[in-house]
mmCIF file of C-alpha atoms in Angstrom:
data_model
loop_
_atom_site.group_PDB
_atom_site.id
_atom_site.type_symbol
_atom_site.label_atom_id
_atom_site.label_comp_id
_atom_site.label_asym_id
_atom_site.label_seq_id
_atom_site.Cartn_x
_atom_site.Cartn_y
_atom_site.Cartn_z
ATOM 1 C CA MET A 1 125.144 109.612 87.366
ATOM 2 C CA THR A 2 122.381 110.096 89.924
ATOM 3 C CA GLN A 3 123.172 113.691 90.210
ATOM 4 C CA TYR A 4 122.096 114.304 86.287
ATOM 5 C CA ALA A 5 119.254 111.969 86.937
ATOM 6 C CA PHE A 6 118.152 113.829 89.222
ATOM 7 C CA TYR A 7 118.386 117.254 87.405
ATOM 8 C CA PHE A 8 117.031 115.482 84.310
ATOM 9 C CA LEU A 9 113.664 114.199 86.218
ATOM 10 C CA ALA A 10 113.162 117.588 88.333
ATOM 11 C CA PHE A 11 113.302 119.367 84.957
ATOM 12 C CA VAL A 12 110.817 117.577 82.857
ATOM 13 C CA SER A 13 108.659 116.989 86.130
ATOM 14 C CA ILE A 14 108.849 120.943 86.599
ATOM 15 C CA LEU A 15 107.874 121.832 82.043
ATOM 16 C CA CYS A 16 105.400 119.500 83.168
ATOM 17 C CA ALA A 17 104.246 121.181 85.819
ATOM 18 C CA LEU A 18 104.008 124.858 84.137
ATOM 19 C CA MET A 19 102.193 122.673 81.082
ATOM 20 C CA VAL A 20 100.057 121.273 83.290
ATOM 21 C CA VAL A 21 99.157 124.931 84.297
ATOM 22 C CA PHE A 22 99.237 126.661 81.076
ATOM 23 C CA SER A 23 97.988 124.432 79.183
ATOM 24 C CA LYS A 24 95.414 125.464 76.999
ATOM 25 C CA ASN A 25 93.359 122.190 76.027
ATOM 26 C CA PRO A 26 92.169 120.021 78.889
ATOM 27 C CA ILE A 27 93.171 116.535 78.047
ATOM 28 C CA HIS A 28 96.265 118.039 76.774
ATOM 29 C CA SER A 29 96.780 119.281 80.734
ATOM 30 C CA VAL A 30 96.064 115.948 82.148
ATOM 31 C CA LEU A 31 98.151 114.582 80.060
ATOM 32 C CA TYR A 32 101.481 116.741 81.543
ATOM 33 C CA LEU A 33 100.328 116.186 85.071
ATOM 34 C CA VAL A 34 100.250 112.206 83.927
ATOM 35 C CA LEU A 35 103.795 112.804 82.799
ATOM 36 C CA THR A 36 104.534 114.773 85.849
ATOM 37 C CA PHE A 37 103.654 111.603 88.257
ATOM 38 C CA PHE A 38 105.635 109.424 86.380
ATOM 39 C CA SER A 39 108.630 111.407 86.609
ATOM 40 C CA ILE A 40 107.863 111.985 90.702
ATOM 41 C CA ALA A 41 107.766 108.441 90.383
ATOM 42 C CA GLY A 42 111.245 108.506 88.380
ATOM 43 C CA GLN A 43 112.466 110.215 91.662
ATOM 44 C CA TYR A 44 111.287 108.160 94.207
ATOM 45 C CA LEU A 45 113.210 105.428 92.200
ATOM 46 C CA LEU A 46 116.638 107.110 92.803
ATOM 47 C CA LEU A 47 115.823 107.669 96.635
ATOM 48 C CA ASN A 48 115.443 103.648 96.441
ATOM 49 C CA ALA A 49 112.064 103.993 97.381
ATOM 50 C CA GLN A 50 110.656 101.161 94.915
ATOM 51 C CA PHE A 51 107.569 100.447 96.611
ATOM 52 C CA LEU A 52 106.123 104.589 96.505
ATOM 53 C CA ALA A 53 107.801 104.213 93.377
ATOM 54 C CA VAL A 54 105.106 101.444 92.331
ATOM 55 C CA VAL A 55 102.385 102.309 94.545
ATOM 56 C CA HIS A 56 102.302 106.183 92.749
ATOM 57 C CA ILE A 57 102.103 104.953 89.319
ATOM 58 C CA VAL A 58 99.312 102.454 89.713
ATOM 59 C CA VAL A 59 97.606 105.337 91.911
ATOM 60 C CA TYR A 60 97.759 108.039 90.642
ATOM 61 C CA SER A 61 99.105 107.147 87.191
ATOM 62 C CA GLY A 62 96.820 104.187 86.819
ATOM 63 C CA ALA A 63 94.119 105.324 88.824
ATOM 64 C CA ILE A 64 92.906 109.351 89.334
ATOM 65 C CA MET A 65 94.404 110.755 86.128
ATOM 66 C CA VAL A 66 92.117 107.699 84.320
ATOM 67 C CA LEU A 67 89.508 108.799 86.249
ATOM 68 C CA PHE A 68 90.366 112.748 85.444
ATOM 69 C CA LEU A 69 90.110 111.575 81.854
ATOM 70 C CA PHE A 70 86.917 109.895 82.554
ATOM 71 C CA VAL A 71 85.348 112.192 83.487
ATOM 72 C CA LEU A 72 86.591 115.203 81.220
ATOM 73 C CA MET A 73 85.595 113.294 78.297
ATOM 74 C CA LEU A 74 81.557 112.229 80.080
ATOM 75 C CA LEU A 75 81.181 115.864 80.665
ATOM 76 C CA ASN A 76 82.543 116.431 77.080
ATOM 77 C CA LEU A 77 84.818 119.204 78.160
ATOM 78 C CA ASN A 78 88.055 118.586 75.450
ATOM 79 C CA THR A 79 87.794 122.500 74.097
ATOM 80 C CA GLU A 80 89.761 125.246 74.345
ATOM 81 C CA ALA A 81 86.972 127.602 74.449
ATOM 82 C CA GLU A 82 87.119 127.787 78.018
ATOM 83 C CA PRO A 83 86.324 130.458 80.093
ATOM 84 C CA GLN A 84 89.432 132.986 80.598
ATOM 85 C CA LYS A 85 90.120 135.190 83.729
ATOM 86 C CA SER A 86 91.041 138.465 83.149
ATOM 87 C CA THR A 87 95.168 139.117 82.234
ATOM 88 C CA TRP A 88 95.652 141.534 85.164
ATOM 89 C CA LEU A 89 93.727 138.635 87.109
ATOM 90 C CA LYS A 90 96.349 136.058 86.016
ATOM 91 C CA PHE A 91 99.221 138.651 86.297
ATOM 92 C CA ALA A 92 98.352 138.865 89.596
ATOM 93 C CA ALA A 93 97.615 135.510 90.509
ATOM 94 C CA VAL A 94 101.540 134.819 88.647
ATOM 95 C CA ILE A 95 102.796 137.518 91.207
ATOM 96 C CA SER A 96 101.200 136.510 94.555
ATOM 97 C CA GLY A 97 102.338 133.096 93.454
ATOM 98 C CA GLY A 98 106.002 133.998 92.588
ATOM 99 C CA LEU A 99 106.041 135.673 96.232
ATOM 100 C CA LEU A 100 104.951 132.357 97.179
ATOM 101 C CA LEU A 101 108.053 130.559 95.853
ATOM 102 C CA ILE A 102 110.874 133.155 97.216
ATOM 103 C CA THR A 103 109.077 133.073 100.871
ATOM 104 C CA PHE A 104 110.186 129.495 100.483
ATOM 105 C CA VAL A 105 112.896 129.955 99.336
ATOM 106 C CA ALA A 106 114.420 132.639 101.220
ATOM 107 C CA SER A 107 113.295 130.172 104.501
ATOM 108 C CA LEU A 108 116.117 128.439 103.163
ATOM 109 C CA LYS A 109 118.762 130.725 102.939
ATOM 110 C CA GLY A 110 121.123 130.031 106.649
ATOM 111 C CA SER A 111 120.336 126.203 106.523
ATOM 112 C CA GLU A 112 123.777 124.597 105.714
ATOM 113 C CA ASN A 113 123.781 122.689 102.627
ATOM 114 C CA MET A 114 124.125 119.066 103.481
ATOM 115 C CA ALA A 115 124.578 116.064 100.748
ATOM 116 C CA LEU A 116 121.398 113.661 101.025
ATOM 117 C CA VAL A 117 123.040 110.668 102.320
ATOM 118 C CA GLN A 118 120.515 107.448 103.187
ATOM 119 C CA LYS A 119 121.339 106.324 106.300
ATOM 120 C CA ASN A 120 119.576 103.070 106.140
ATOM 121 C CA PRO A 121 119.311 102.526 101.909
ATOM 122 C CA GLU A 122 116.889 99.411 102.661
ATOM 123 C CA ILE A 123 114.009 101.805 104.057
ATOM 124 C CA GLY A 124 112.230 101.586 100.986
ATOM 125 C CA LEU A 125 112.227 97.981 100.297
ATOM 126 C CA THR A 126 108.572 96.568 100.930
ATOM 127 C CA ALA A 127 109.288 94.741 103.160
ATOM 128 C CA ASN A 128 110.653 97.029 106.111
ATOM 129 C CA LEU A 129 107.620 99.189 104.721
ATOM 130 C CA GLY A 130 105.083 96.662 105.182
ATOM 131 C CA LYS A 131 106.360 96.313 108.647
ATOM 132 C CA ILE A 132 106.540 99.434 110.066
ATOM 133 C CA LEU A 133 103.161 99.494 108.864
ATOM 134 C CA PHE A 134 101.834 96.408 110.473
ATOM 135 C CA ASN A 135 103.471 97.360 113.746
ATOM 136 C CA GLU A 136 103.225 100.671 114.266
ATOM 137 C CA PHE A 137 100.239 101.911 112.240
ATOM 138 C CA ALA A 138 98.180 99.261 111.680
ATOM 139 C CA LEU A 139 95.409 101.504 113.541
ATOM 140 C CA PRO A 140 95.637 104.441 110.902
ATOM 141 C CA PHE A 141 95.403 101.505 108.180
ATOM 142 C CA GLU A 142 92.217 100.297 109.365
ATOM 143 C CA ILE A 143 90.961 103.303 109.561
ATOM 144 C CA SER A 144 91.817 104.391 106.432
ATOM 145 C CA SER A 145 89.739 101.717 104.852
ATOM 146 C CA ILE A 146 87.173 103.160 106.768
ATOM 147 C CA LEU A 147 87.804 106.502 105.118
ATOM 148 C CA LEU A 148 87.632 104.974 101.743
ATOM 149 C CA LEU A 149 84.343 102.412 102.413
ATOM 150 C CA SER A 150 82.159 105.890 103.215
ATOM 151 C CA ALA A 151 84.454 108.219 99.621
ATOM 152 C CA MET A 152 83.606 105.967 97.781
ATOM 153 C CA VAL A 153 79.645 105.465 99.429
ATOM 154 C CA GLY A 154 79.528 109.059 99.084
ATOM 155 C CA ALA A 155 81.028 109.313 95.292
ATOM 156 C CA VAL A 156 77.953 106.957 94.576
ATOM 157 C CA MET A 157 75.635 108.971 96.761
ATOM 158 C CA LEU A 158 76.602 112.022 94.995
ATOM 159 C CA SER A 159 76.514 111.102 91.357
ATOM 160 C CA GLN A 160 73.217 108.989 91.479
ATOM 161 C CA LYS A 161 69.693 110.991 90.271
ATOM 162 C CA GLU A 162 67.765 112.136 92.397
ATOM 163 C CA LYS A 163 64.504 110.373 91.044
ATOM 164 C CA GLU A 164 62.663 110.693 94.266
ATOM 165 C CA ALA A 165 62.932 114.948 94.850
ATOM 166 C CA LYS A 166 61.608 115.784 91.923
ATOM 167 C CA GLN A 167 58.791 113.831 91.969
ATOM 168 C CA MET B 1 124.153 102.657 97.219
ATOM 169 C CA ASN B 2 124.730 106.008 98.520
ATOM 170 C CA ALA B 3 124.837 106.858 95.731
ATOM 171 C CA LEU B 4 122.275 109.734 96.591
ATOM 172 C CA GLN B 5 125.721 111.812 97.918
ATOM 173 C CA SER B 6 126.103 113.864 95.175
ATOM 174 C CA VAL B 7 122.666 115.533 95.314
ATOM 175 C CA PRO B 8 122.373 118.019 98.260
ATOM 176 C CA LEU B 9 118.776 118.034 100.012
ATOM 177 C CA ASN B 10 118.635 122.178 99.519
ATOM 178 C CA HIS B 11 117.751 120.752 96.083
ATOM 179 C CA TYR B 12 114.707 118.166 97.083
ATOM 180 C CA ILE B 13 113.023 121.809 99.166
ATOM 181 C CA LEU B 14 113.650 123.650 96.293
ATOM 182 C CA LEU B 15 112.080 121.402 93.558
ATOM 183 C CA SER B 16 109.491 120.435 95.855
ATOM 184 C CA ALA B 17 108.546 124.420 96.917
ATOM 185 C CA MET B 18 108.443 124.978 92.669
ATOM 186 C CA LEU B 19 105.775 121.811 92.131
ATOM 187 C CA PHE B 20 104.095 123.783 95.223
ATOM 188 C CA ALA B 21 104.136 126.866 93.787
ATOM 189 C CA ILE B 22 102.909 126.015 90.305
ATOM 190 C CA GLY B 23 99.738 124.042 91.962
ATOM 191 C CA VAL B 24 99.413 127.764 93.730
ATOM 192 C CA ILE B 25 99.256 129.428 90.672
ATOM 193 C CA GLY B 26 97.310 126.179 88.658
ATOM 194 C CA VAL B 27 94.754 126.988 90.957
ATOM 195 C CA LEU B 28 94.470 130.887 90.942
ATOM 196 C CA VAL B 29 95.085 131.212 87.318
ATOM 197 C CA ARG B 30 92.935 128.518 86.203
ATOM 198 C CA ARG B 31 88.330 128.565 86.359
ATOM 199 C CA ASN B 32 88.216 125.038 85.183
ATOM 200 C CA ALA B 33 87.829 123.272 88.667
ATOM 201 C CA ILE B 34 89.391 120.040 87.396
ATOM 202 C CA ILE B 35 92.159 121.564 86.799
ATOM 203 C CA ILE B 36 91.473 123.096 89.716
ATOM 204 C CA PHE B 37 91.702 120.140 91.231
ATOM 205 C CA MET B 38 94.576 118.906 89.589
ATOM 206 C CA CYS B 39 96.735 121.393 90.439
ATOM 207 C CA ILE B 40 95.900 120.596 93.994
ATOM 208 C CA GLU B 41 97.284 116.736 93.392
ATOM 209 C CA LEU B 42 100.803 118.827 91.972
ATOM 210 C CA MET B 43 100.772 120.219 95.032
ATOM 211 C CA LEU B 44 100.041 117.226 97.380
ATOM 212 C CA ASN B 45 102.553 115.412 95.464
ATOM 213 C CA ALA B 46 105.076 118.516 96.183
ATOM 214 C CA VAL B 47 104.732 117.434 99.199
ATOM 215 C CA ASN B 48 105.111 113.424 99.061
ATOM 216 C CA LEU B 49 108.488 113.800 97.510
ATOM 217 C CA LEU B 50 109.957 115.662 100.490
ATOM 218 C CA MET B 51 107.947 113.484 102.506
ATOM 219 C CA VAL B 52 110.669 111.065 100.997
ATOM 220 C CA ALA B 53 113.620 112.928 100.512
ATOM 221 C CA PHE B 54 113.923 112.600 104.687
ATOM 222 C CA SER B 55 113.192 110.486 105.529
ATOM 223 C CA ALA B 56 115.249 109.051 102.587
ATOM 224 C CA HIS B 57 117.494 110.750 103.980
ATOM 225 C CA HIS B 58 116.768 110.415 108.227
ATOM 226 C CA GLY B 59 116.612 106.333 107.361
ATOM 227 C CA ASP B 60 113.385 106.359 108.927
ATOM 228 C CA GLY B 61 109.959 105.079 107.659
ATOM 229 C CA SER B 62 107.381 106.403 108.965
ATOM 230 C CA GLY B 63 107.928 109.398 106.092
ATOM 231 C CA GLN B 64 107.290 107.160 103.041
ATOM 232 C CA VAL B 65 103.964 104.982 105.206
ATOM 233 C CA PHE B 66 102.695 108.992 105.706
ATOM 234 C CA VAL B 67 102.955 109.175 101.643
ATOM 235 C CA PHE B 68 101.275 105.609 101.574
ATOM 236 C CA PHE B 69 98.910 107.093 103.051
ATOM 237 C CA ILE B 70 98.295 110.962 101.540
ATOM 238 C CA MET B 71 98.218 108.355 98.447
ATOM 239 C CA ALA B 72 94.468 107.090 100.286
ATOM 240 C CA VAL B 73 93.645 110.148 100.927
ATOM 241 C CA ALA B 74 93.734 112.023 97.566
ATOM 242 C CA ALA B 75 91.821 108.520 96.415
ATOM 243 C CA ALA B 76 89.113 109.501 98.399
ATOM 244 C CA GLU B 77 89.161 113.002 98.094
ATOM 245 C CA VAL B 78 89.482 113.136 94.004
ATOM 246 C CA ALA B 79 86.523 109.909 93.804
ATOM 247 C CA VAL B 80 83.828 112.668 95.986
ATOM 248 C CA GLY B 81 85.447 115.699 94.073
ATOM 249 C CA LEU B 82 84.358 114.236 91.050
ATOM 250 C CA ALA B 83 81.428 112.826 92.044
ATOM 251 C CA ILE B 84 80.534 116.792 92.956
ATOM 252 C CA LEU B 85 81.590 118.222 90.248
ATOM 253 C CA ILE B 86 79.530 116.066 88.377
ATOM 254 C CA MET B 87 76.421 116.690 90.115
ATOM 255 C CA ILE B 88 77.293 120.159 89.427
ATOM 256 C CA HIS B 89 77.784 119.986 85.732
ATOM 257 C CA ARG B 90 74.480 117.983 85.615
ATOM 258 C CA ASN B 91 72.133 120.467 87.143
ATOM 259 C CA SER B 92 73.842 123.772 86.174
ATOM 260 C CA LYS B 93 75.516 122.967 82.776
ATOM 261 C CA THR B 94 78.823 123.883 83.398
ATOM 262 C CA THR B 95 82.904 123.789 85.794
ATOM 263 C CA ASP B 96 83.913 127.440 85.997
ATOM 264 C CA ILE B 97 84.048 128.490 89.731
ATOM 265 C CA ASP B 98 83.460 131.709 88.720
ATOM 266 C CA PHE B 99 79.959 131.051 87.768
ATOM 267 C CA LEU B 100 79.543 128.082 91.662
ATOM 268 C CA ASN B 101 80.596 131.981 93.448
ATOM 269 C CA LYS B 102 76.777 132.148 95.390
ATOM 270 C CA LEU B 103 76.856 127.758 96.526
ATOM 271 C CA LYS B 104 73.290 127.059 95.816
ATOM 272 C CA PHE B 105 72.213 126.544 92.466
#
């Protein structure tokens, strides 16, 4: 049962990721990316990482994608008249991306095909992750708060109009 | 609880590699800077998925905590990047990266 769920979610995520790249309208790209993120959250649920699945939906689909949609509609970019690269350049890009994929797949060639066995299925629950986060990773956790604060200050500084410079 | 025994670890690696390659292709193909940002998010998510799979496989929670930090960094990156894009659009009325190839307006 979980096997079929894995392959279904993998199919959906890859299809939606392709649609993100190749759909003409940027709004459609954002909506397909939301679908991709939901299917990846489903993969996290299959891997018994409930906390990460919820955080993924909240942060990515809830915050980041809304930010993208907001900026797209603010800049009024929801048109299909976007300038396209030349056909040869697109062809070369797809070929080089495919070569990268072939390199990744070829590196798997010698590996043994072992099944994913969860040694400790409780590891993804919120209580266990919280214990690890606040015991071993307490300092990076605090540093990431400084990172988020500086990102907030930077975003506000960047997006305000430069009144003093023009006068 | 270990119903995942039927899915090989290699298939997780394949799925992540395909998502990552699609992200790379998107960065190379598109000209809209916002779509390029979205493809970078796609690549980050491919890496996150692989890290969660390996974390579950090894029974070590550190990988999932690391994914948590990647999400925080991605949120900060998107906030600053979109602010830069809004400023560029205010000055030059475009988000086309082929127009923005001189590192100045």
